[in-house]
mmCIF file of C-alpha atoms in Angstrom:
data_model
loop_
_atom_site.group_PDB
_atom_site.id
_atom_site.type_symbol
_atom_site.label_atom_id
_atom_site.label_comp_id
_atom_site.label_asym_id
_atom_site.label_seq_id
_atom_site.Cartn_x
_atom_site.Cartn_y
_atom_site.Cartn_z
ATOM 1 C CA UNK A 21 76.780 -18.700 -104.195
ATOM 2 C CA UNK A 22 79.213 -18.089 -107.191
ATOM 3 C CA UNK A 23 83.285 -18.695 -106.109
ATOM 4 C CA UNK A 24 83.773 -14.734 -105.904
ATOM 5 C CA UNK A 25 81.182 -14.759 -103.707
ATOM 6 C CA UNK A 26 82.231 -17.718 -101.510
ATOM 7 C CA UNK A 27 85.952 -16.228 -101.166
ATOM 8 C CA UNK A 28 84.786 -12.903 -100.349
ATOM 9 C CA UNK A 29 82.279 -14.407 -97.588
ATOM 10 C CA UNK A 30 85.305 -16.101 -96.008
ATOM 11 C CA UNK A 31 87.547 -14.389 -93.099
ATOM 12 C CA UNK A 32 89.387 -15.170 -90.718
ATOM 13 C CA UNK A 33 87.310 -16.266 -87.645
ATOM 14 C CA UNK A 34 88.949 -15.053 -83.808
ATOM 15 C CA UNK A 35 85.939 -15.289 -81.994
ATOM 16 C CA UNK A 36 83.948 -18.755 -81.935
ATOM 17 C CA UNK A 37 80.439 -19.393 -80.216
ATOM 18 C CA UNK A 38 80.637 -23.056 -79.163
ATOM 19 C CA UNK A 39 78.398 -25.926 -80.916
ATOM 20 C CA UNK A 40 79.350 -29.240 -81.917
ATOM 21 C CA UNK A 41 79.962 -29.473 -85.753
ATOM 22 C CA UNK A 42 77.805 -32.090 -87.966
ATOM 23 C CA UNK A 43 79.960 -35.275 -89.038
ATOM 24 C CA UNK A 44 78.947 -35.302 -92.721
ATOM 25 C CA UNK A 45 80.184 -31.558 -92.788
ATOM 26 C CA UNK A 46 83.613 -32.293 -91.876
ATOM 27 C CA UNK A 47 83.579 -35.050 -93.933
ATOM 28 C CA UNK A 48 82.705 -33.078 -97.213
ATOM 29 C CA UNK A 49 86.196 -30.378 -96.074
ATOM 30 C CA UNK A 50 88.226 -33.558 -96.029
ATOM 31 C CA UNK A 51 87.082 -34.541 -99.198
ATOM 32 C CA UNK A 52 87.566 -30.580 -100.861
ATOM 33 C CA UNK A 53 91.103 -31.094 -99.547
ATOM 34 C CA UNK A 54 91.728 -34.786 -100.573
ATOM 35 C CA UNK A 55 90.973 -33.718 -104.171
ATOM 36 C CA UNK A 56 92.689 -30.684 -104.122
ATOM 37 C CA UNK A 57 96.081 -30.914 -106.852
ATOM 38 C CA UNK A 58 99.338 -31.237 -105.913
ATOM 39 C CA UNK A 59 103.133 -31.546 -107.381
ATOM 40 C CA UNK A 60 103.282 -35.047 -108.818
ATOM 41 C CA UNK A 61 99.968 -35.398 -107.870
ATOM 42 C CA UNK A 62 102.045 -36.096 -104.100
ATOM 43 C CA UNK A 63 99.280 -35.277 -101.596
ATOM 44 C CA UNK A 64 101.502 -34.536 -99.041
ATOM 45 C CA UNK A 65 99.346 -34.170 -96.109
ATOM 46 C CA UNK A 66 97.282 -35.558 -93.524
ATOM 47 C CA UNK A 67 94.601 -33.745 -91.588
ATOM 48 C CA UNK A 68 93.491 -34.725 -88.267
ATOM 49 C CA UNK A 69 90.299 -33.329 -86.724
ATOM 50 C CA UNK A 70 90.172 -32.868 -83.196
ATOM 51 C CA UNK A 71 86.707 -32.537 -81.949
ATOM 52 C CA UNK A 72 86.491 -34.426 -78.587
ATOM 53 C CA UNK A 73 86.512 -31.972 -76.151
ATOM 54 C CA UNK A 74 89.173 -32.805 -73.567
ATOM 55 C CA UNK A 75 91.440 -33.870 -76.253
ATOM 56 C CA UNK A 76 90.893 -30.638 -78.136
ATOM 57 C CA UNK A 77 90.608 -28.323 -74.325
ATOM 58 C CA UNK A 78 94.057 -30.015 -73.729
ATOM 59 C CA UNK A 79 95.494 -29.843 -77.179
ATOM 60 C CA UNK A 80 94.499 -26.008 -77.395
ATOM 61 C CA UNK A 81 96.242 -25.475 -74.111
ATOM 62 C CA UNK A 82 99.917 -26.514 -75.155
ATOM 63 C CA UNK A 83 99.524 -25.299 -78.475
ATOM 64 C CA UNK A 84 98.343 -21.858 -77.643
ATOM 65 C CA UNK A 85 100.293 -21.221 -74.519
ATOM 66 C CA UNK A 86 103.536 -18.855 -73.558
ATOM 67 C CA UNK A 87 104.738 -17.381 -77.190
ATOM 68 C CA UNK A 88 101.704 -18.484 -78.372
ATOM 69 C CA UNK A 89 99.128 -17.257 -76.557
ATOM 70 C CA UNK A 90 97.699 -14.479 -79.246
ATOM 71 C CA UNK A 91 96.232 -17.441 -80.858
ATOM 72 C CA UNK A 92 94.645 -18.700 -77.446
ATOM 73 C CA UNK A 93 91.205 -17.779 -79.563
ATOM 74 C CA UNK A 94 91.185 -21.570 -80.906
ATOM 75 C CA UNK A 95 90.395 -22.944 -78.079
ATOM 76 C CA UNK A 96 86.756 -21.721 -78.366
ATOM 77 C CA UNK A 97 86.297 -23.298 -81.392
ATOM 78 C CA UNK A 98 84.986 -27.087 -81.980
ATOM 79 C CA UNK A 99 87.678 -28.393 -83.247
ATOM 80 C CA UNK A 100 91.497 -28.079 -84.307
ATOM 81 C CA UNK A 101 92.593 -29.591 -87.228
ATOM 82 C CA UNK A 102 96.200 -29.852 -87.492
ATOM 83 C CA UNK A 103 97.938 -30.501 -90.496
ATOM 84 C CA UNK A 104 100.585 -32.844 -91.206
ATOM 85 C CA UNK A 105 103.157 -32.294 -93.985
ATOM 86 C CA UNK A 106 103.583 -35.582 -95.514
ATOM 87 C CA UNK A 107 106.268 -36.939 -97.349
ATOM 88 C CA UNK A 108 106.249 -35.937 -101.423
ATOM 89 C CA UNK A 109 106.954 -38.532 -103.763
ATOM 90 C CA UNK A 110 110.907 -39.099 -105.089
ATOM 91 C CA UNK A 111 109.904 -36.909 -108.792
ATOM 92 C CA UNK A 112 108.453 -33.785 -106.702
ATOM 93 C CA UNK A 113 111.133 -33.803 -104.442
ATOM 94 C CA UNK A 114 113.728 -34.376 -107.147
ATOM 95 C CA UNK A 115 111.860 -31.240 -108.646
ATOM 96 C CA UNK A 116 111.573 -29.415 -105.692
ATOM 97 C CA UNK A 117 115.330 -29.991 -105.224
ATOM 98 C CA UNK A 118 116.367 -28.714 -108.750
ATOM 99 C CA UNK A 119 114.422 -25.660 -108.768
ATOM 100 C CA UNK A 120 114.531 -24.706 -105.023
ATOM 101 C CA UNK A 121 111.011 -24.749 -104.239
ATOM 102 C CA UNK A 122 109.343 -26.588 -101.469
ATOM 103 C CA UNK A 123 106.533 -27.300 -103.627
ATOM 104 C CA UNK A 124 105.137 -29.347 -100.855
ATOM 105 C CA UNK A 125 104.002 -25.877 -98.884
ATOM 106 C CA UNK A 126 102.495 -24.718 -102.020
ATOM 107 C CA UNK A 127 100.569 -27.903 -102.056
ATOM 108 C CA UNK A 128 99.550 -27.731 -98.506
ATOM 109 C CA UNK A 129 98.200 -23.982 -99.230
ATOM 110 C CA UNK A 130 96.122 -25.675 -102.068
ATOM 111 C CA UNK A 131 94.696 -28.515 -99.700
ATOM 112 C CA UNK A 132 94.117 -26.186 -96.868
ATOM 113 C CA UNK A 133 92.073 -23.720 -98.944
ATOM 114 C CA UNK A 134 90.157 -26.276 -100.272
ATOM 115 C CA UNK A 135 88.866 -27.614 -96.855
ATOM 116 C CA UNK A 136 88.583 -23.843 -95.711
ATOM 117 C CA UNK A 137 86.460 -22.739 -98.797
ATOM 118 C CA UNK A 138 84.165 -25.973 -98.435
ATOM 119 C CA UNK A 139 83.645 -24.827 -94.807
ATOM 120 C CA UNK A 140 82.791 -21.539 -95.793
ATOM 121 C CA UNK A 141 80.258 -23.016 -97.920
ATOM 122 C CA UNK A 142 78.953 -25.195 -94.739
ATOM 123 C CA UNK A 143 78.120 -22.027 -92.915
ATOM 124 C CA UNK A 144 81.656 -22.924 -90.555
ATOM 125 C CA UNK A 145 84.022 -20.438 -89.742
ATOM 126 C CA UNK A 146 87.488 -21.085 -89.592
ATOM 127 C CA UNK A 147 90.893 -19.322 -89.081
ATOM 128 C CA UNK A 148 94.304 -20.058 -90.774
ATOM 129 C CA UNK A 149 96.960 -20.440 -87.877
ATOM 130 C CA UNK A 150 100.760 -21.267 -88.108
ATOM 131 C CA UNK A 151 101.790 -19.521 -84.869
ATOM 132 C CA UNK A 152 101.958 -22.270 -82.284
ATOM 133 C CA UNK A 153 103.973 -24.782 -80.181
ATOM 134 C CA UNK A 154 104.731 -27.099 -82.665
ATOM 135 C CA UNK A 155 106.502 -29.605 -80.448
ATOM 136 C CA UNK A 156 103.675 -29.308 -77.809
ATOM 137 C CA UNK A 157 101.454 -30.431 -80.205
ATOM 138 C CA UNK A 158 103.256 -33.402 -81.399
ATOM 139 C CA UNK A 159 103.753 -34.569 -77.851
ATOM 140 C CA UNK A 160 99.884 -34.411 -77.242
ATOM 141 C CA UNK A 161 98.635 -35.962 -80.592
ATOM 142 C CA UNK A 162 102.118 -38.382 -80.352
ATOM 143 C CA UNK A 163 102.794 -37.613 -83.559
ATOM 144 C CA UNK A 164 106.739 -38.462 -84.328
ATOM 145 C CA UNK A 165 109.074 -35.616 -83.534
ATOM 146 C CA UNK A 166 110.619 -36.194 -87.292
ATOM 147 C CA UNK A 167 107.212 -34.859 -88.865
ATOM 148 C CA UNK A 168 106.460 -31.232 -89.144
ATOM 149 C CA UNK A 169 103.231 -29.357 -88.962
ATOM 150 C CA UNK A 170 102.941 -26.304 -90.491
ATOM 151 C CA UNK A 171 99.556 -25.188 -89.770
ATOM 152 C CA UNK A 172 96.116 -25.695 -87.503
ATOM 153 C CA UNK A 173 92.894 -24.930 -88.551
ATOM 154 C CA UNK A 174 90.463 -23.932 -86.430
ATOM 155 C CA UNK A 175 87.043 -24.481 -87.249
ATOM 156 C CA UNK A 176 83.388 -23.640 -85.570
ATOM 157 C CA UNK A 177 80.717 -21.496 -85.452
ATOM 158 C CA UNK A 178 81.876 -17.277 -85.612
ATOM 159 C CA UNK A 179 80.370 -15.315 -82.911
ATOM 160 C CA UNK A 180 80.045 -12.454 -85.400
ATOM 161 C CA UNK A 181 79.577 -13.874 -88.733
ATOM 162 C CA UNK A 182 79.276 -10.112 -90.322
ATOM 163 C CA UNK A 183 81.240 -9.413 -92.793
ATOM 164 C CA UNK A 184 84.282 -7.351 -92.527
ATOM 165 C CA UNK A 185 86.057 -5.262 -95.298
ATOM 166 C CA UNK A 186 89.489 -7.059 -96.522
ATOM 167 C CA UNK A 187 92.322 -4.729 -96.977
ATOM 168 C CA UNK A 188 94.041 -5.770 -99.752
ATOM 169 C CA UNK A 189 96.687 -4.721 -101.996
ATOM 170 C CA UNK A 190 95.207 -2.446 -105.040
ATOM 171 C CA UNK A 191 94.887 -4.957 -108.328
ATOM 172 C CA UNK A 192 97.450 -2.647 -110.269
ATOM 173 C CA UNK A 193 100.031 -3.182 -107.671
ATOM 174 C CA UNK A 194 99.882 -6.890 -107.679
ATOM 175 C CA UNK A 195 99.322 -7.594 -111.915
ATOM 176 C CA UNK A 196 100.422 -6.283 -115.239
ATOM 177 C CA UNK A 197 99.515 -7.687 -118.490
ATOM 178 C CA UNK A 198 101.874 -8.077 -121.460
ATOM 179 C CA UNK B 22 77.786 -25.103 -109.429
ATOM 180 C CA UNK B 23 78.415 -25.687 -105.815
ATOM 181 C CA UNK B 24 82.115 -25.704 -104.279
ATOM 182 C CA UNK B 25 82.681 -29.423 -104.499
ATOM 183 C CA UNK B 26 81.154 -29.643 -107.509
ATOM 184 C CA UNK B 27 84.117 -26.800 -108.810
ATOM 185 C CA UNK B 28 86.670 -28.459 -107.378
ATOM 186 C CA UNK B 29 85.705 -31.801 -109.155
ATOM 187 C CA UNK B 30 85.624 -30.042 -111.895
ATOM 188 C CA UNK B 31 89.092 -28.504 -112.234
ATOM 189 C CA UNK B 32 91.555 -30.201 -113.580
ATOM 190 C CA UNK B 33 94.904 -29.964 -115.158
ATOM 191 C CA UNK B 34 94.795 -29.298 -118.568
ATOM 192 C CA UNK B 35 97.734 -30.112 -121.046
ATOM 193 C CA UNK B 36 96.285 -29.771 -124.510
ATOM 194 C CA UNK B 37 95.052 -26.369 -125.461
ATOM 195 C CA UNK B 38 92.961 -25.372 -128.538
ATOM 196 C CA UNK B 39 93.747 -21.275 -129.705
ATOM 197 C CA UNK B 40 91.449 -18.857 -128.437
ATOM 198 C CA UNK B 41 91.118 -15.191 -127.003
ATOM 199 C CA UNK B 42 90.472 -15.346 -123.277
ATOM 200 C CA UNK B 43 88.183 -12.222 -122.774
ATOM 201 C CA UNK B 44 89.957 -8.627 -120.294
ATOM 202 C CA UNK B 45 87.166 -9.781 -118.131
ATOM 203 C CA UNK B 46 87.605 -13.111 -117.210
ATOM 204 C CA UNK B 47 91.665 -12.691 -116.312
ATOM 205 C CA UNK B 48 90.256 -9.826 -114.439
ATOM 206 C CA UNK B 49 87.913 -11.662 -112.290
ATOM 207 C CA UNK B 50 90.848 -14.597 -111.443
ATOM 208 C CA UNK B 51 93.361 -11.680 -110.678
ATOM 209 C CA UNK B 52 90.477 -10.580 -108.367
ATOM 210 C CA UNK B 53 89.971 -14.267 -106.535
ATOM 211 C CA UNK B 54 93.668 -14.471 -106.270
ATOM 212 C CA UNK B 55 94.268 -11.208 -104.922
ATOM 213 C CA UNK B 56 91.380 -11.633 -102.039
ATOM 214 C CA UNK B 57 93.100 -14.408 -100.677
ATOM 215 C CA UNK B 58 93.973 -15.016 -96.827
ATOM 216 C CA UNK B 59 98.068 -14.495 -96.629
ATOM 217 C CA UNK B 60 100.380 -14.620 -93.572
ATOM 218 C CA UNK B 61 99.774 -11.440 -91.923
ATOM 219 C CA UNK B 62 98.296 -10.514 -94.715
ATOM 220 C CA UNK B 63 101.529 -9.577 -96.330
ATOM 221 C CA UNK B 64 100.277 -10.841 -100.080
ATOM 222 C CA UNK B 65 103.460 -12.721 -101.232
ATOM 223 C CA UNK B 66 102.569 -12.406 -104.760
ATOM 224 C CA UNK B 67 102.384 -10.536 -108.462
ATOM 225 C CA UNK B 68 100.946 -12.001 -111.458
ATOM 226 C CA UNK B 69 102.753 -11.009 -114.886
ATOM 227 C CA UNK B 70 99.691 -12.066 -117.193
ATOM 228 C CA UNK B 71 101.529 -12.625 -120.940
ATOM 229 C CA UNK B 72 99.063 -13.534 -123.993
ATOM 230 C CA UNK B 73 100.700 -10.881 -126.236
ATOM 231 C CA UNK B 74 100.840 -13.999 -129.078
ATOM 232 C CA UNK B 75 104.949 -13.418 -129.768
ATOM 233 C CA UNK B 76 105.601 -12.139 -125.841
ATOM 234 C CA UNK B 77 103.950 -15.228 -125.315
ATOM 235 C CA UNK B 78 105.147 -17.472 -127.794
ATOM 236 C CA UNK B 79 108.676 -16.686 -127.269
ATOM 237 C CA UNK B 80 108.245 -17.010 -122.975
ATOM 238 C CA UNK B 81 106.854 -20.354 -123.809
ATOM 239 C CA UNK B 82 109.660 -21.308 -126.203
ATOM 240 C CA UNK B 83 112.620 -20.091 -123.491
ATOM 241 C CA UNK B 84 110.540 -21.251 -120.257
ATOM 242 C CA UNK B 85 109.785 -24.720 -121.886
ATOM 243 C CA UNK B 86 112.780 -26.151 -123.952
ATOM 244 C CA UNK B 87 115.705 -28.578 -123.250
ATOM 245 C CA UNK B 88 114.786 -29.999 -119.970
ATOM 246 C CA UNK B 89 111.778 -28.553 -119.048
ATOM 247 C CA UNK B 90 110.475 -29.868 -122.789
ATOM 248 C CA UNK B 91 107.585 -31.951 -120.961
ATOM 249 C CA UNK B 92 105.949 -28.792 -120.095
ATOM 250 C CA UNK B 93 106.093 -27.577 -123.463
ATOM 251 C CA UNK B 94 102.472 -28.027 -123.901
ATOM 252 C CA UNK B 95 101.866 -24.796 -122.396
ATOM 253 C CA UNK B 96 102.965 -22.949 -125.514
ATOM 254 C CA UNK B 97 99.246 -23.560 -127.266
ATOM 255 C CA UNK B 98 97.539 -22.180 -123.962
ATOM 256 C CA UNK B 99 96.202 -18.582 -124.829
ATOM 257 C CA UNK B 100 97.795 -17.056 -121.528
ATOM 258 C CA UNK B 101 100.607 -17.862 -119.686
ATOM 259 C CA UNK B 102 100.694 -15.775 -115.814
ATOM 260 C CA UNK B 103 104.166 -15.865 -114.078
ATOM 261 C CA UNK B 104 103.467 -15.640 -110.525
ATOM 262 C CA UNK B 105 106.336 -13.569 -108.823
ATOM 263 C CA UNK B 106 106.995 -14.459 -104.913
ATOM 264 C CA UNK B 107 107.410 -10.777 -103.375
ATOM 265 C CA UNK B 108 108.176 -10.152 -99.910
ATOM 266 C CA UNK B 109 106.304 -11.162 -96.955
ATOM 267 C CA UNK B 110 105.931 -8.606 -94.053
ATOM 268 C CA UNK B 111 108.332 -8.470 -90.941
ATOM 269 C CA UNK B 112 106.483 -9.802 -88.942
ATOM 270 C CA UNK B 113 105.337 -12.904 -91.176
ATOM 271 C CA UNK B 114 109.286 -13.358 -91.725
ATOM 272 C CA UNK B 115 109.728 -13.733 -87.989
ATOM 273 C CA UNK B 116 106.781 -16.059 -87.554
ATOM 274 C CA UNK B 117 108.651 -18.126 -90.703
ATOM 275 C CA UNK B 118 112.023 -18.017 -89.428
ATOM 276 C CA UNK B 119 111.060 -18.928 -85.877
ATOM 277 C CA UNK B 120 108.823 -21.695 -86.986
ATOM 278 C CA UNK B 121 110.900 -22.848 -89.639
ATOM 279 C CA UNK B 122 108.216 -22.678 -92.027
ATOM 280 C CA UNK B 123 108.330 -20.820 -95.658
ATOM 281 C CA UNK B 124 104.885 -19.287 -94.850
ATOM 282 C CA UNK B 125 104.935 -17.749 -98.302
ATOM 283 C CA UNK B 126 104.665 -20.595 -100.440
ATOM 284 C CA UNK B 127 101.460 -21.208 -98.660
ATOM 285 C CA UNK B 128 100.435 -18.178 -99.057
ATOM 286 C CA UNK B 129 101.181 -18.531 -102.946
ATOM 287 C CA UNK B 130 99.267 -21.776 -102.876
ATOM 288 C CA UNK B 131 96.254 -20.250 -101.619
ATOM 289 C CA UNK B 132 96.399 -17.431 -104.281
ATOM 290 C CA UNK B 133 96.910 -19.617 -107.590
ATOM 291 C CA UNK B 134 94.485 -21.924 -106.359
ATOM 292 C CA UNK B 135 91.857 -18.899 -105.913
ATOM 293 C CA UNK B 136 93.043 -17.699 -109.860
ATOM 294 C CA UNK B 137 92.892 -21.483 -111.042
ATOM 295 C CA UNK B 138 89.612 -21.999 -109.465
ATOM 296 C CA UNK B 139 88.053 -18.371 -110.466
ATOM 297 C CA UNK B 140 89.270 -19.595 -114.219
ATOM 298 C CA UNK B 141 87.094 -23.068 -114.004
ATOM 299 C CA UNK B 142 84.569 -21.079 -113.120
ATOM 300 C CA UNK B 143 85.097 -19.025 -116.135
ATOM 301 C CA UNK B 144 84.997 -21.442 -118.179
ATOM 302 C CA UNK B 145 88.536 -21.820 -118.721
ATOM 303 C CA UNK B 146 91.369 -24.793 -118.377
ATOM 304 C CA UNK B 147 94.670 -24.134 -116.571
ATOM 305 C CA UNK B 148 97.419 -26.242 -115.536
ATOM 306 C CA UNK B 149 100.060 -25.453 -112.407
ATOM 307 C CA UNK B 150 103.443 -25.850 -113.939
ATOM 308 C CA UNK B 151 106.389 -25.637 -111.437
ATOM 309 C CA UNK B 152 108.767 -27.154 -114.035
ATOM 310 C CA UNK B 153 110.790 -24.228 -115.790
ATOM 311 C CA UNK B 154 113.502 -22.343 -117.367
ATOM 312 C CA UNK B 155 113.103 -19.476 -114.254
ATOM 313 C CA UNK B 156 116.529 -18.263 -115.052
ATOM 314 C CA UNK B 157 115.227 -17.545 -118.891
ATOM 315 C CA UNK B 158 111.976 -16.459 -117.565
ATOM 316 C CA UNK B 159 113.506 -13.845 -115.595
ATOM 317 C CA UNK B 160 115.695 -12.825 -118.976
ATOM 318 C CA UNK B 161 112.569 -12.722 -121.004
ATOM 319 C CA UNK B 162 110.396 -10.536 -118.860
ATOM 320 C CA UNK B 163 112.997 -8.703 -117.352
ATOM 321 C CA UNK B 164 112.164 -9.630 -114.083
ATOM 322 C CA UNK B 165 115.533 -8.948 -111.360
ATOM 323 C CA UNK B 166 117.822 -12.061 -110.812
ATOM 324 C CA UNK B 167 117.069 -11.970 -106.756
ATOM 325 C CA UNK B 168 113.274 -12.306 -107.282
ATOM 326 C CA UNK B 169 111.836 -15.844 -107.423
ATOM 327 C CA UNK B 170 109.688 -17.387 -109.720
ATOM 328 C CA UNK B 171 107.968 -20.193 -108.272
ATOM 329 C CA UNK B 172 105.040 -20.990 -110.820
ATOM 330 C CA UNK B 173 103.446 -20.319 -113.840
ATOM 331 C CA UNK B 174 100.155 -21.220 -114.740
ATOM 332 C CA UNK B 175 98.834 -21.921 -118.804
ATOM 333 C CA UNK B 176 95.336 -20.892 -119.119
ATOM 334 C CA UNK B 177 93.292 -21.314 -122.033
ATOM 335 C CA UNK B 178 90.804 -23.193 -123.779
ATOM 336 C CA UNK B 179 90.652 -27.243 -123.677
ATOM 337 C CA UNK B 180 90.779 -29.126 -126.391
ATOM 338 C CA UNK B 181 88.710 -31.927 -124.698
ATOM 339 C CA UNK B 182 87.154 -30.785 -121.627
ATOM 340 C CA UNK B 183 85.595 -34.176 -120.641
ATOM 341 C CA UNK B 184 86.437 -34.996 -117.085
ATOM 342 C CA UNK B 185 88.767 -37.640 -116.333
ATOM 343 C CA UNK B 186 88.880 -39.377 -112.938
ATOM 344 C CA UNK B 187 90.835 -37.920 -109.875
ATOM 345 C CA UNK B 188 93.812 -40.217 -108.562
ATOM 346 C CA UNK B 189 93.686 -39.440 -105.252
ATOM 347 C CA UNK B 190 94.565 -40.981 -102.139
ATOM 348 C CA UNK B 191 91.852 -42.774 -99.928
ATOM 349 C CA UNK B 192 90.217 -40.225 -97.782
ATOM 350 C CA UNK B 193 90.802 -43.064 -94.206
ATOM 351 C CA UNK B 194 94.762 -42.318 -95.659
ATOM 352 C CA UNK B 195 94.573 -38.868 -95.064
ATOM 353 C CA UNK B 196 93.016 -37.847 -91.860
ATOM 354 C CA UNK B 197 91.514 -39.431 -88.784
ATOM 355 C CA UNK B 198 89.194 -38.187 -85.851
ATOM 356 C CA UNK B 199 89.763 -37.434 -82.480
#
């Protein structure tokens, strides 16, 4: 499978068949997000997997409750893997500072798509999600109220894995050459 | 070439040797970049592709000089795309201010990283540069004052592609199982 191909076979996964997720898979999205790049070279994140079932059940429940609830979805899958924004060293934030980017997100979309491409590539489906209850989830996982988490990934085995058509902006709206 | 083995492969490339890049090939990273996953889809992003040699030359020479000289390597890469942040849909806006979270530059991550990675695959060497002249950018290209510029990318042809070793954090640093 060429990278076109890979990125094209990935979508966003809302319906999840349950089925417990080999360790060495996992292992191999860390490790496409570990290497991914990052401002400085930073690596300003932390990813922890939550597979064991009451942990996740639970977890699931007070992230994807009240406001939240279009998300609810997640809990089907195997596990939740919330993302930690972690702290950027003193040149990217100086950087970041200057030019009034929080290059640290952009990193953190790099990381992500990493893990979710290798995934893809794993046969695992998996769903970008940045709606939930943020402080919910730092109270289960104890995670210190000072950190922020931008996004969860949700990751198992799609119900449906045919493919559906992306709607996308048309190439000539979003590029010109000079 | 699997995904890991593309991902390994990438890396940033500061020393450029002159070379056409073929319609083709820029079309096929526009491509991965514009499939990308987005915020409700809203597709944060436009991609000014400049290899015009004396658009380019003088872009590199405004973008790159006085303090952002340490980037000025990007003047010998054959391309140089300025990726323009666009608006995000309503409702991804919402979801951003009520989480707090600039979903966008996530979203902008995901997309260069697609380009970058669709450009290895190619063949060719890129580098993210978030270090800039953005006001003289803007001049250059014509591009209006309120819009942001949050990276460019040099893409080209390596002058030595061997691979050097990745400096990256120990994978137990970066995530843990639950």
């Amino acid at each position: 499978m060429n990278f076109l191909e890979l990125i094209k076979k990935r979508q966003s996964c809302r319906k999840y068949i349950p089925g417990i997720i080999k360790k060495e898979k996992i292992d191999r999205c860390i490790e496409a997000a570990r290497l991914a790049p990052s401002a400085c070279n930073s690596q300003p994140w932390r990813f922890i997997v939550v597979s064991t079932p009451e942990i996740k059940d639970n977890l699931a429940e007070n992230a994807f409750s009240g406001i939240y609830k279009m998300n609810a979805f997640a809990k089907q899958a195997s596990a939740l893997i919330v993302v930690v924004r972690e702290r950027s060293y003193f040149s990217a934030k100086l950087g970041a500072f200057f030019r009034g980017v929080q290059y640290s997100l952009i990193d953190q979309g790099i990381a992500c798509e990493h893990l979710i491409l290798q995934a893809e590539e794993e046969g695992l489906a998996t769903c970008w999600i940045g709606w939930f209850n943020e402080k919910a989830v730092k109270k289960d996982l104890c995670i210190p109220t000072g950190k922020k988490i931008d996004t969860i990934i949700s990751i198992g085995f799609a119900e449906n894995p045919e493919l559906r058509n992306k709607s996308r902006k048309d190439i000539l709206e979003i590029s010109e050459f000079r």
